[in-house]
Structures are given as structure tokens and as C-alpha cells.
Short mmCIF file of C-alpha atoms and ligand atoms in Angstrom, two decimals:
data_model
loop_
_atom_site.label_atom_id
_atom_site.label_comp_id
_atom_site.label_asym_id
_atom_site.label_seq_id
_atom_site.Cartn_x
_atom_site.Cartn_y
_atom_site.Cartn_z
CA UNK I 1 34.28 110.35 -80.69
CA UNK I 2 32.41 110.45 -77.48
CA UNK I 3 30.40 113.68 -76.88
CA UNK I 4 27.86 111.88 -74.65
CA UNK I 5 27.26 108.32 -74.14
CA UNK I 6 24.53 106.75 -76.39
CA UNK I 7 21.30 105.36 -74.86
CA UNK I 8 22.56 101.90 -75.04
CA UNK I 9 25.90 102.82 -73.24
CA UNK I 10 23.87 104.60 -70.53
CA UNK I 11 21.88 101.47 -69.86
CA UNK I 12 25.04 99.44 -70.00
CA UNK I 13 26.80 101.82 -67.50
CA UNK I 14 23.66 101.76 -65.23
CA UNK I 15 23.69 98.03 -64.83
CA UNK I 16 27.46 98.19 -64.41
CA UNK I 17 27.02 100.64 -61.60
CA UNK I 18 25.18 97.92 -59.74
CA UNK I 19 27.96 95.48 -59.97
CA UNK I 20 30.35 98.19 -58.84
CA UNK I 21 28.27 98.76 -55.74
CA UNK I 22 27.98 94.98 -55.09
CA UNK I 23 31.57 93.82 -55.81
CA UNK I 24 34.00 96.54 -56.29
CA UNK I 25 33.30 99.18 -53.51
CA UNK I 26 33.00 96.59 -50.70
CA UNK I 27 36.27 94.98 -51.65
CA UNK I 28 38.02 98.20 -52.04
CA UNK I 29 36.73 99.23 -48.63
CA UNK I 30 37.73 95.84 -46.89
CA UNK I 31 41.35 96.05 -48.40
CA UNK I 32 42.32 99.53 -46.83
CA UNK I 33 45.80 100.05 -48.11
CA UNK I 34 46.64 96.49 -48.77
CA UNK I 35 46.81 94.81 -52.08
CA UNK I 36 44.24 92.22 -53.06
CA UNK I 37 45.39 88.67 -52.41
CA UNK I 38 45.57 86.41 -55.51
CA UNK I 39 42.18 84.81 -54.51
CA UNK I 40 40.61 88.27 -53.99
CA UNK I 41 41.89 89.38 -57.23
CA UNK I 42 40.73 86.24 -59.06
CA UNK I 43 37.26 86.52 -57.48
CA UNK I 44 37.02 90.21 -58.68
CA UNK I 45 38.06 89.17 -62.35
CA UNK I 46 35.61 86.31 -62.30
CA UNK I 47 32.69 88.70 -61.27
CA UNK I 48 33.82 91.41 -63.86
CA UNK I 49 34.06 88.77 -66.45
CA UNK I 50 30.34 87.76 -65.97
CA UNK I 51 29.80 91.48 -67.14
CA UNK I 52 32.26 91.20 -70.10
CA UNK I 53 35.16 93.18 -68.35
CA UNK I 54 38.38 91.24 -68.92
CA UNK I 55 37.19 90.00 -72.47
CA UNK I 56 36.27 93.54 -73.91
CA UNK I 57 39.63 93.86 -76.11
CA UNK I 58 39.48 90.17 -77.14
CA UNK I 59 38.02 89.66 -80.59
CA UNK I 60 34.62 87.83 -80.80
CA UNK I 61 36.12 85.16 -82.98
CA UNK I 62 38.43 84.12 -79.92
CA UNK I 63 35.39 84.16 -77.55
CA UNK I 64 35.77 87.80 -76.33
CA UNK I 65 33.36 90.67 -76.60
CA UNK I 66 35.16 92.49 -79.36
CA UNK I 67 34.14 95.72 -77.83
CA UNK I 68 35.20 99.11 -79.38
CA UNK I 69 37.75 101.12 -77.43
CA UNK I 70 35.29 103.91 -76.43
CA UNK I 71 32.92 101.55 -74.98
CA UNK I 72 35.76 99.88 -73.03
CA UNK I 73 36.86 103.32 -71.98
CA UNK I 74 33.36 104.02 -70.56
CA UNK I 75 33.25 100.85 -68.35
CA UNK I 76 36.89 101.15 -67.28
CA UNK I 77 36.35 104.82 -66.39
CA UNK I 78 33.38 103.86 -64.19
CA UNK I 79 35.42 101.11 -62.55
CA UNK I 80 38.30 103.53 -61.77
CA UNK I 81 35.89 106.02 -60.28
CA UNK I 82 34.68 103.31 -57.79
CA UNK I 83 38.33 102.38 -57.20
CA UNK I 84 41.35 103.43 -59.23
CA UNK I 85 43.56 100.63 -58.24
CA UNK I 86 41.03 97.80 -58.81
CA UNK I 87 40.13 99.46 -62.23
CA UNK I 88 43.84 99.47 -63.10
CA UNK I 89 44.20 95.69 -62.04
CA UNK I 90 41.14 94.95 -64.47
CA UNK I 91 42.32 97.23 -67.21
CA UNK I 92 45.50 95.34 -67.34
CA UNK I 93 43.94 92.02 -67.54
CA UNK I 94 41.53 93.19 -70.08
CA UNK I 95 44.14 94.76 -72.50
CA UNK I 96 46.79 91.94 -72.12
CA UNK I 97 44.27 89.16 -72.57
CA UNK I 98 43.34 90.89 -76.00
CA UNK I 99 46.91 91.22 -76.83
CA UNK I 100 47.55 87.49 -76.11
CA UNK I 101 44.47 86.33 -78.16
CA UNK I 102 45.75 88.43 -81.11
CA UNK I 103 49.32 86.93 -81.00
CA UNK I 104 49.01 83.51 -79.81
CA UNK I 105 48.97 80.44 -81.95
CA UNK I 106 45.44 78.48 -82.17
CA UNK I 107 47.09 75.65 -79.90
CA UNK I 108 48.31 78.39 -77.23
CA UNK I 109 45.06 80.17 -77.47
CA UNK I 110 43.04 76.80 -76.69
CA UNK I 111 45.46 76.20 -73.73
CA UNK I 112 45.08 79.51 -71.96
CA UNK I 113 42.31 81.81 -73.48
CA UNK I 114 39.24 80.27 -71.97
CA UNK I 115 40.59 80.52 -68.38
CA UNK I 116 41.76 84.08 -68.99
CA UNK I 117 38.30 85.04 -70.33
CA UNK I 118 36.63 83.66 -67.56
CA UNK I 119 38.77 85.46 -65.14
CA UNK I 120 40.24 82.22 -63.64
CA UNK I 121 43.76 83.11 -65.01
CA UNK I 122 45.50 86.56 -64.74
CA UNK I 123 48.06 87.93 -67.23
CA UNK I 124 50.44 90.78 -67.46
CA UNK I 125 53.10 92.36 -69.69
CA UNK I 126 56.63 93.03 -68.65
CA UNK I 127 59.07 95.44 -70.22
CA UNK I 128 60.56 97.45 -67.48
CA UNK I 129 63.79 96.17 -65.69
CA UNK I 130 65.96 97.49 -62.89
CA UNK I 131 68.07 99.20 -65.67
CA UNK I 132 65.42 99.82 -68.28
CA UNK I 133 62.70 102.40 -68.02
CA UNK I 134 61.86 104.80 -70.59
CA UNK I 135 63.94 103.31 -73.28
CA UNK I 136 62.54 99.69 -74.06
CA UNK I 137 65.06 99.07 -76.68
CA UNK I 138 67.72 98.50 -73.91
CA UNK I 139 65.81 95.42 -72.52
CA UNK I 140 68.39 92.81 -71.22
CA UNK I 141 66.29 89.86 -70.26
CA UNK I 142 67.39 87.07 -72.41
CA UNK I 143 65.85 83.91 -73.90
CA UNK I 144 67.86 81.26 -75.39
CA UNK I 145 66.75 78.07 -77.33
CA UNK I 146 67.03 74.65 -75.79
CA UNK I 147 65.75 71.95 -77.99
CA UNK I 148 61.99 72.76 -78.65
CA UNK I 149 61.91 75.03 -75.59
CA UNK I 150 63.23 78.58 -74.83
CA UNK I 151 64.73 79.43 -71.60
CA UNK I 152 64.25 82.89 -70.04
CA UNK I 153 66.58 84.77 -67.35
CA UNK I 154 66.12 88.39 -66.23
CA UNK I 155 64.36 90.53 -63.83
CA UNK I 156 61.37 92.80 -64.41
CA UNK I 157 60.27 95.44 -62.15
CA UNK I 158 57.31 97.94 -61.77
CA UNK I 159 55.09 95.28 -63.63
CA UNK I 160 51.22 95.83 -63.09
CA UNK I 161 49.66 92.76 -61.61
CA UNK I 162 53.12 90.97 -61.32
CA UNK I 163 52.24 89.21 -57.91
CA UNK I 164 48.84 87.92 -58.89
CA UNK I 165 49.83 86.88 -62.37
CA UNK I 166 49.76 83.25 -63.70
CA UNK I 167 51.10 84.36 -67.10
CA UNK I 168 53.32 87.03 -68.22
CA UNK I 169 54.18 88.37 -71.79
CA UNK I 170 57.97 88.93 -71.27
CA UNK I 171 59.69 91.48 -73.65
CA UNK I 172 63.08 90.22 -74.07
CA UNK I 173 66.15 89.33 -76.42
CA UNK I 174 65.89 86.00 -77.95
CA UNK I 175 69.34 84.56 -79.03
CA UNK I 176 69.61 84.32 -82.82
CA UNK I 177 66.69 86.71 -83.56
CA UNK I 178 67.07 90.54 -84.15
CA UNK I 179 65.48 92.95 -82.05
CA UNK I 180 63.22 92.22 -79.24
CA UNK I 181 60.78 89.09 -78.74
CA UNK I 182 57.51 88.61 -76.70
CA UNK I 183 57.32 85.27 -74.90
CA UNK I 184 54.77 83.93 -72.83
CA UNK I 185 55.70 82.48 -69.52
CA UNK I 186 53.53 80.42 -67.13
CA UNK I 187 54.20 80.48 -63.55
CA UNK I 188 53.14 76.91 -63.32
CA UNK I 189 56.13 75.75 -65.51
CA UNK I 190 58.65 77.08 -62.89
CA UNK I 191 61.54 79.50 -62.72
CA UNK I 192 58.99 82.29 -62.27
CA UNK I 193 58.46 84.06 -59.06
CA UNK I 194 57.52 87.50 -58.14
CA UNK I 195 57.18 90.14 -55.48
CA UNK I 196 54.99 93.22 -54.72
CA UNK I 197 56.25 96.89 -54.37
CA UNK I 198 54.90 99.39 -51.80
CA UNK I 199 54.19 102.59 -53.57
CA UNK I 200 52.67 106.08 -53.06
CA UNK I 201 49.20 105.29 -54.18
CA UNK I 202 46.98 102.88 -56.10
CA UNK I 203 47.71 100.05 -53.51
CA UNK I 204 44.87 97.92 -54.84
CA UNK I 205 46.70 97.61 -58.13
CA UNK I 206 49.56 95.35 -57.34
CA UNK I 207 52.77 96.34 -58.94
CA UNK I 208 55.99 94.49 -58.50
CA UNK I 209 58.91 92.49 -59.75
CA UNK I 210 59.01 89.16 -61.80
CA UNK I 211 62.13 87.21 -61.38
CA UNK I 212 62.94 84.67 -64.15
CA UNK I 213 65.26 82.05 -63.24
CA UNK I 214 65.77 79.82 -66.24
CA UNK I 215 61.97 79.69 -66.89
CA UNK I 216 61.51 77.05 -69.36
CA UNK I 217 58.68 77.34 -71.91
CA UNK I 218 57.82 75.52 -75.24
CA UNK I 219 59.01 77.50 -78.38
CA UNK I 220 55.44 78.10 -79.37
CA UNK I 221 55.17 80.41 -76.41
CA UNK I 222 57.28 82.98 -78.55
CA UNK I 223 54.42 85.29 -79.55
CA UNK I 224 56.31 87.56 -82.02
CA UNK I 225 57.64 86.99 -85.47
CA UNK I 226 61.55 87.58 -85.39
CA UNK I 227 62.50 91.17 -84.85
CA UNK I 228 58.90 92.27 -84.44
CA UNK I 229 58.73 92.82 -80.74
CA UNK I 230 59.73 96.36 -80.53
CA UNK I 231 57.10 97.41 -82.90
CA UNK I 232 54.49 95.32 -81.03
CA UNK I 233 55.56 96.86 -77.87
CA UNK I 234 55.19 100.41 -79.06
CA UNK I 235 51.91 99.64 -80.69
CA UNK I 236 50.64 98.26 -77.26
CA UNK I 237 51.81 101.43 -75.70
CA UNK I 238 49.84 103.59 -78.16
CA UNK I 239 46.50 101.94 -76.96
CA UNK I 240 47.59 101.54 -73.31
CA UNK I 241 48.28 105.32 -72.87
CA UNK I 242 44.68 106.08 -73.35
CA UNK I 243 43.77 103.71 -70.64
CA UNK I 244 46.31 105.37 -68.32
CA UNK I 245 44.24 108.55 -69.16
CA UNK I 246 40.95 106.73 -68.49
CA UNK I 247 42.11 105.62 -65.08
CA UNK I 248 43.15 109.24 -64.20
CA UNK I 249 39.65 110.42 -65.49
CA UNK I 250 37.84 107.99 -63.21
CA UNK I 251 40.07 109.04 -60.18
CA UNK I 252 39.82 112.90 -60.95
CA UNK I 253 35.95 112.44 -61.33
CA UNK I 254 35.58 110.75 -57.99
CA UNK I 255 37.81 113.49 -56.26
CA UNK I 256 35.75 116.33 -58.04
CA UNK I 257 32.35 114.89 -56.87
CA UNK I 258 33.66 114.33 -53.30
CA UNK I 259 34.63 118.06 -53.25
CA UNK I 260 31.35 119.14 -54.77
CA UNK I 261 29.48 117.26 -52.20
CA UNK I 262 31.44 118.66 -49.41
CA UNK I 263 31.40 122.22 -50.70
CA UNK I 264 27.46 121.98 -50.59
CA UNK I 265 27.52 120.56 -47.02
CA UNK I 266 30.32 122.59 -45.15
CA UNK I 267 29.11 126.04 -43.97
CA UNK I 268 31.40 128.94 -43.10
CA UNK I 269 30.42 132.48 -42.60
CA UNK I 270 26.72 131.50 -42.44
CA UNK I 271 26.54 129.83 -45.96
CA UNK I 272 27.76 126.82 -47.73
CA UNK I 273 31.46 127.13 -48.75
CA UNK I 274 30.57 126.31 -52.26
CA UNK I 275 28.67 129.69 -52.36
CA UNK I 276 31.86 131.56 -51.66
CA UNK I 277 33.77 132.70 -54.97
CA UNK I 278 36.99 131.01 -54.35
CA UNK I 279 35.58 127.69 -53.91
CA UNK I 280 33.22 128.25 -57.20
CA UNK I 281 36.35 128.95 -59.07
CA UNK I 282 37.96 125.89 -58.15
CA UNK I 283 34.96 123.83 -58.95
CA UNK I 284 34.70 125.49 -62.51
CA UNK I 285 38.36 124.98 -63.15
CA UNK I 286 38.21 121.34 -62.15
CA UNK I 287 35.24 120.64 -64.25
CA UNK I 288 36.68 122.37 -67.36
CA UNK I 289 39.81 120.39 -66.85
CA UNK I 290 38.18 116.97 -66.48
CA UNK I 291 36.05 117.53 -69.47
CA UNK I 292 39.15 118.61 -71.67
CA UNK I 293 40.84 115.58 -70.57
CA UNK I 294 37.87 113.51 -71.39
CA UNK I 295 37.70 115.02 -74.98
CA UNK I 296 41.49 114.12 -75.55
CA UNK I 297 41.19 110.39 -74.09
CA UNK I 298 38.06 109.61 -76.04
CA UNK I 299 39.33 111.25 -79.34
CA UNK I 300 42.35 108.76 -78.81
CA UNK I 301 40.05 105.83 -78.32
CA UNK I 302 37.82 106.77 -81.27
CA UNK I 303 40.94 107.10 -83.49
CA UNK I 304 42.14 103.55 -82.31
CA UNK I 305 38.61 102.54 -83.27
CA UNK I 306 39.03 103.81 -86.83
CA UNK I 307 42.22 101.88 -87.08
CA UNK I 308 44.49 104.88 -87.37
CA UNK I 309 48.01 105.44 -86.07
CA UNK I 310 47.48 108.11 -83.42
CA UNK I 311 50.70 107.87 -81.13
CA UNK I 312 50.70 111.74 -81.10
CA UNK I 313 46.99 111.99 -80.03
CA UNK I 314 47.27 109.15 -77.43
CA UNK I 315 50.30 110.58 -76.09
CA UNK I 316 48.44 113.89 -75.72
CA UNK I 317 45.69 112.19 -73.87
CA UNK I 318 48.13 110.46 -71.53
CA UNK I 319 49.95 113.53 -70.74
CA UNK I 320 47.15 115.85 -70.21
CA UNK I 321 44.72 113.41 -68.41
CA UNK I 322 47.38 112.03 -65.99
CA UNK I 323 48.78 115.93 -65.20
CA UNK I 324 45.07 116.89 -64.95
CA UNK I 325 44.30 114.03 -62.34
CA UNK I 326 47.06 115.12 -60.10
CA UNK I 327 45.91 118.84 -60.36
CA UNK I 328 42.23 118.19 -59.96
CA UNK I 329 42.90 115.94 -56.88
CA UNK I 330 45.20 118.55 -55.26
CA UNK I 331 42.53 121.30 -55.89
CA UNK I 332 39.78 119.13 -54.63
CA UNK I 333 41.76 118.37 -51.49
CA UNK I 334 42.07 122.05 -50.97
CA UNK I 335 38.23 122.56 -51.07
CA UNK I 336 37.93 120.36 -48.18
CA UNK I 337 40.35 122.17 -45.88
CA UNK I 338 41.67 120.07 -42.99
CA UNK I 339 38.89 117.18 -43.67
CA UNK I 340 40.67 116.70 -47.01
CA UNK I 341 43.66 115.45 -45.26
CA UNK I 342 41.88 113.20 -43.03
CA UNK I 343 42.47 109.62 -43.62
CA UNK I 344 38.94 109.01 -42.41
CA UNK I 345 38.05 110.42 -45.85
CA UNK I 346 38.61 109.11 -49.42
CA UNK I 347 40.34 112.33 -50.54
CA UNK I 348 43.96 111.45 -49.55
CA UNK I 349 43.84 108.27 -51.13
CA UNK I 350 42.53 109.73 -54.31
CA UNK I 351 45.15 112.37 -54.24
CA UNK I 352 47.89 109.63 -53.93
CA UNK I 353 46.21 107.53 -56.57
CA UNK I 354 46.14 110.47 -59.10
CA UNK I 355 49.78 111.31 -58.56
CA UNK I 356 51.00 107.84 -59.46
CA UNK I 357 49.57 107.89 -63.06
CA UNK I 358 52.13 110.45 -64.44
CA UNK I 359 54.68 107.69 -64.80
CA UNK I 360 53.30 104.44 -66.22
CA UNK I 361 53.33 103.88 -69.81
CA UNK I 362 55.98 106.74 -70.33
CA UNK I 363 56.66 109.58 -68.10
CA UNK I 364 54.92 113.00 -68.84
CA UNK I 365 58.29 114.18 -70.28
CA UNK I 366 58.59 111.04 -72.53
CA UNK I 367 55.12 112.02 -73.79
CA UNK I 368 56.29 115.56 -74.47
CA UNK I 369 59.35 114.28 -76.35
CA UNK I 370 57.10 111.93 -78.59
CA UNK I 371 54.69 114.68 -79.23
CA UNK I 372 57.25 117.03 -80.35
CA UNK I 373 59.20 114.48 -82.30
CA UNK I 374 56.08 113.71 -84.35
CA UNK I 375 55.46 117.45 -84.96
CA UNK I 376 59.08 118.54 -85.89
CA UNK I 377 60.44 115.22 -87.26
CA UNK I 378 63.29 115.62 -85.01
CA UNK I 379 64.05 113.31 -82.16
CA UNK I 380 65.47 114.21 -78.76
CA UNK I 381 66.18 110.60 -77.75
C1 FAD B 401 51.67 102.04 -61.44
C2 FAD B 401 52.84 101.63 -62.39
C3 FAD B 401 52.49 100.54 -63.32
C4 FAD B 401 53.42 100.13 -64.24
N1 FAD B 401 53.12 98.89 -65.01
C5 FAD B 401 53.98 98.53 -65.88
C6 FAD B 401 53.89 97.42 -66.60
O1 FAD B 401 52.72 96.84 -66.40
N2 FAD B 401 54.73 96.84 -67.38
C7 FAD B 401 55.90 97.38 -67.47
O2 FAD B 401 56.80 96.87 -68.24
N3 FAD B 401 56.20 98.66 -66.85
C8 FAD B 401 55.36 99.19 -66.09
N4 FAD B 401 55.59 100.21 -65.34
C9 FAD B 401 56.91 100.93 -65.36
C10 FAD B 401 56.78 102.30 -66.20
O3 FAD B 401 56.33 102.00 -67.61
C11 FAD B 401 58.15 102.89 -66.09
O4 FAD B 401 58.26 103.32 -64.58
C12 FAD B 401 58.16 104.24 -67.00
O5 FAD B 401 58.34 103.86 -68.15
C13 FAD B 401 59.45 105.02 -66.57
O6 FAD B 401 60.61 104.23 -66.43
P1 FAD B 401 61.60 104.58 -65.20
O7 FAD B 401 60.48 104.59 -64.07
O8 FAD B 401 62.58 103.47 -65.04
O9 FAD B 401 62.08 106.07 -65.28
P2 FAD B 401 63.33 106.45 -66.13
O10 FAD B 401 63.37 106.08 -67.58
O11 FAD B 401 64.57 106.03 -65.40
O12 FAD B 401 63.16 108.09 -66.04
C14 FAD B 401 63.49 108.81 -64.95
C15 FAD B 401 63.30 110.23 -65.25
O13 FAD B 401 64.18 110.59 -66.38
C16 FAD B 401 63.42 111.21 -67.33
N5 FAD B 401 64.13 110.71 -68.76
C17 FAD B 401 64.31 109.46 -69.11
N6 FAD B 401 64.77 109.43 -70.40
C18 FAD B 401 64.67 110.80 -70.80
C19 FAD B 401 65.02 111.37 -71.94
N7 FAD B 401 65.43 110.77 -73.19
N8 FAD B 401 64.90 112.77 -71.95
C20 FAD B 401 64.34 113.44 -71.04
N9 FAD B 401 63.98 112.90 -69.95
C21 FAD B 401 64.27 111.54 -69.71
C22 FAD B 401 61.88 110.53 -67.15
O14 FAD B 401 61.05 111.51 -67.52
C23 FAD B 401 61.84 110.64 -65.63
O15 FAD B 401 61.67 112.00 -65.09
C24 FAD B 401 54.59 100.97 -64.34
C25 FAD B 401 54.97 101.86 -63.46
C26 FAD B 401 54.02 102.21 -62.56
C27 FAD B 401 54.34 103.35 -61.68
#
């Protein structure tokens, strides 16, 4: 569990900070509220790949970094403090590439993995559909066998990185097989188009739809054993929830630091507002909440590193950290008075970005139901 980064991790973070200053912050500033184009996203992924981000979750035997989850969390948190949207984009690329590396056949790995690890190709994972949100068991996207190929049809929505993706792991029903299947589709092979959604915040993290219209892929693109797709999806959620918590932490830390710095500069009644009791109380409460979330999130990551099933703990981490992010960003905004509302400042964007995070990888209420189910043995869904 992370109480404090080790000296090696601190050195790594200091050198990563230089990359963030050089590559990430200027891109974020230049984008305004627009999502990155595919070319901009790929340039970012290539720059991050040079530092190892994008290959952290991929095992070393497949050419990745094989980093532990705690170290990955530290890097993604720093990235999300620099820009939550671009951090979310990179986090999806890293996690989905690692999942693909674990599930793909040697031939499929050889075909795609080197370019994924170099940041030349991008990949996403698609479960959610227009009629399917909290319950992935209801997935309606279908795949059918056609000779030595499978053909997919359906629509996925709210998919991270949809519009910049070259590849997608599609959770679907495969005719003749029980349960759910995970199938890799390649935009280059046709029948795969996408669109981007405009959402409240995190505009630098493309989120959108994937339309599959008879997308035909070789049968070896089926990544899951018969009937194993749901379990693989739920296991992927277990880890992904901690990374939603990590993104929330990065955004909350950025909002907190902005508020503290403002509280030291802004004077009212002849002294810095940070010397007034009400502001001090807000600062102390934000600091405690961020630290509490950090302990929960890094506990989840440490348990994942120990190879333990920990969906209760990762649900707690996601629930608390994402709700904390929204609360802290709101309080940080209050510290700045009217200036916290100014679009000239980063604060409104941080507020909107933090609010988005209570939804992905299961809403707050779904996390509560999962935690209570694991405690009581009684399921409310
Ligand atoms: C930024 C972002 C990124 C995302 N990235 C991805 C991605 O990469 N891949 C992907 O597949 N999906 C992704 N999603 C989709 C996300 O996982 C879903 O939005 C989420 O699971 C909730 O589904 P829904 O929005 O359809 O809500 P619904 O399931 O329709 O829920 C609506 C409301 O009903 C409540 N509710 C639902 N069921 C129950 C129940 N049994 N008991 C009590 N209350 C209930 C929910 O808590 C919520 O308040 C992303 C979403 C966002 C916002």
C-alpha cells in the first residue's frame, strides 16, 4: 500500500513531470474545450509511450513495462493532475492494451501489439449500448459465424476513446456460444464507424459511439473462451474502478492546489483570505478528503498487485474518490468566490471534469449496491 512514494518512484515522477510540462500541458491549453483530433491523440500517445505510459499494464514477456498497479496509479494520477481528460484517454489506452495482450493469440499479438505499445494504434473497450448501462448482462450487440470469420452488428455508446480508436474490444453475444464474448474489431477492416459526444466535462477525453454494421473480422479475433466474456468484463471493471478513482484524485488535487494558491494571494479585510477561519476549514476538509480517497484507491491497487479478488475494496475506492472529487472541486471553487466561476481560470473546467467521474465503470449507486451485496450476501439487482 502506498503511504509515500519510494525514492525511485519520486525520481520517476520528477522526470515524468518534465514530460507533462513539455507535451501534455501545452496540448491541453491549445485544445480549449475541443477533443483532440486523432493525429493529436496519436502524437500524445507516442510521446507518453516513450516514457512507458501506454505499456505499463502489458506484461514484459509481451514487450510491455509490466509495471505494478501502484506505480501505474502514480503516473496516471500525475497525468490527470496536469489534465484529467488527456489522462483518462491515456489510462484507457494503457489498460485496454494490457487486457488485449493478455487475451490475444500469439498471431494477433504479433499483428497489433507492437504498434499499440508504440502509441501508433489506439484501442478501446465497448460494453455500454443505448439500452444497456448498469447491467452488462443485457448486451444486445451480436456476432455471427460466417466461414472462418465472425460478423458483428450493433451500437455501442459512451465509449472512451471511441472516435480516436483503431481497434475496439467489443463485448457482445456470439451466436452458438453461451453468455458474452469479447471480440476485437479493426476499423481498417470495415463496418466500423464512430462519432463523438459532447458532454459536461473531460472534453479532452473523447467519449462516443461505435456503430458496427456487419463488421467482419477473422474468427481468431474472438478473445474470450466460450461463455467467459462476462467474467472477463467484470474482472476488467475491478481494476478499472481504481483508475476512475485515480483520475478523480488527479483532478481533485489540481483543484485543491489552485484554491490554496488563490487563498494565499487574495486579500480581504487586510489579510489573505487563507488566514480567515472559514477558508482554513475548507482547506483542511479538502486535504483530509483527498488523503482518505488516496488511501482507499492505493489500497485497491495494492490488493490488485497481490493478485487478490478485491471488488468490494475497488468499489469503495471508486465510490469515495469520484464523489470526493466532485465535493472537493465544488469547495475549491467556493474558496475563489466569483473568480472560481471565471472561464479565464482552470477552476470551472476542473469542477465539470470532477463531476463526470461518478458515472463511468458503474454509477455511485451501483458501487453501493455491490459493496452491500458483498457484505450481506444479498443482491439488490
Ligand atoms: C466519461 C465516461 C466514460 C465511459 N467509458 C466507457 C467505456 O470506455 N466503455 C463502456 O462500455 N462504457 C463506458 N461508459 C459508460 C458507463 O460505464 C455507463 O454510463 C454506466 O455504467 C452507467 O450506465 P448508464 O449511463 O446507461 O446508466 P443506467 O444504467 O441507465 O442508470 C441510470 C440511473 O439508474 C440507476 N440504476 C441503474 N440500475 C440500478 C439498480 N439496479 N438499482 C438502483 N439504481 C440503479 C443508476 O445508478 C443511475 O443513477 C462511460 C461513461 C462515461 C460518462
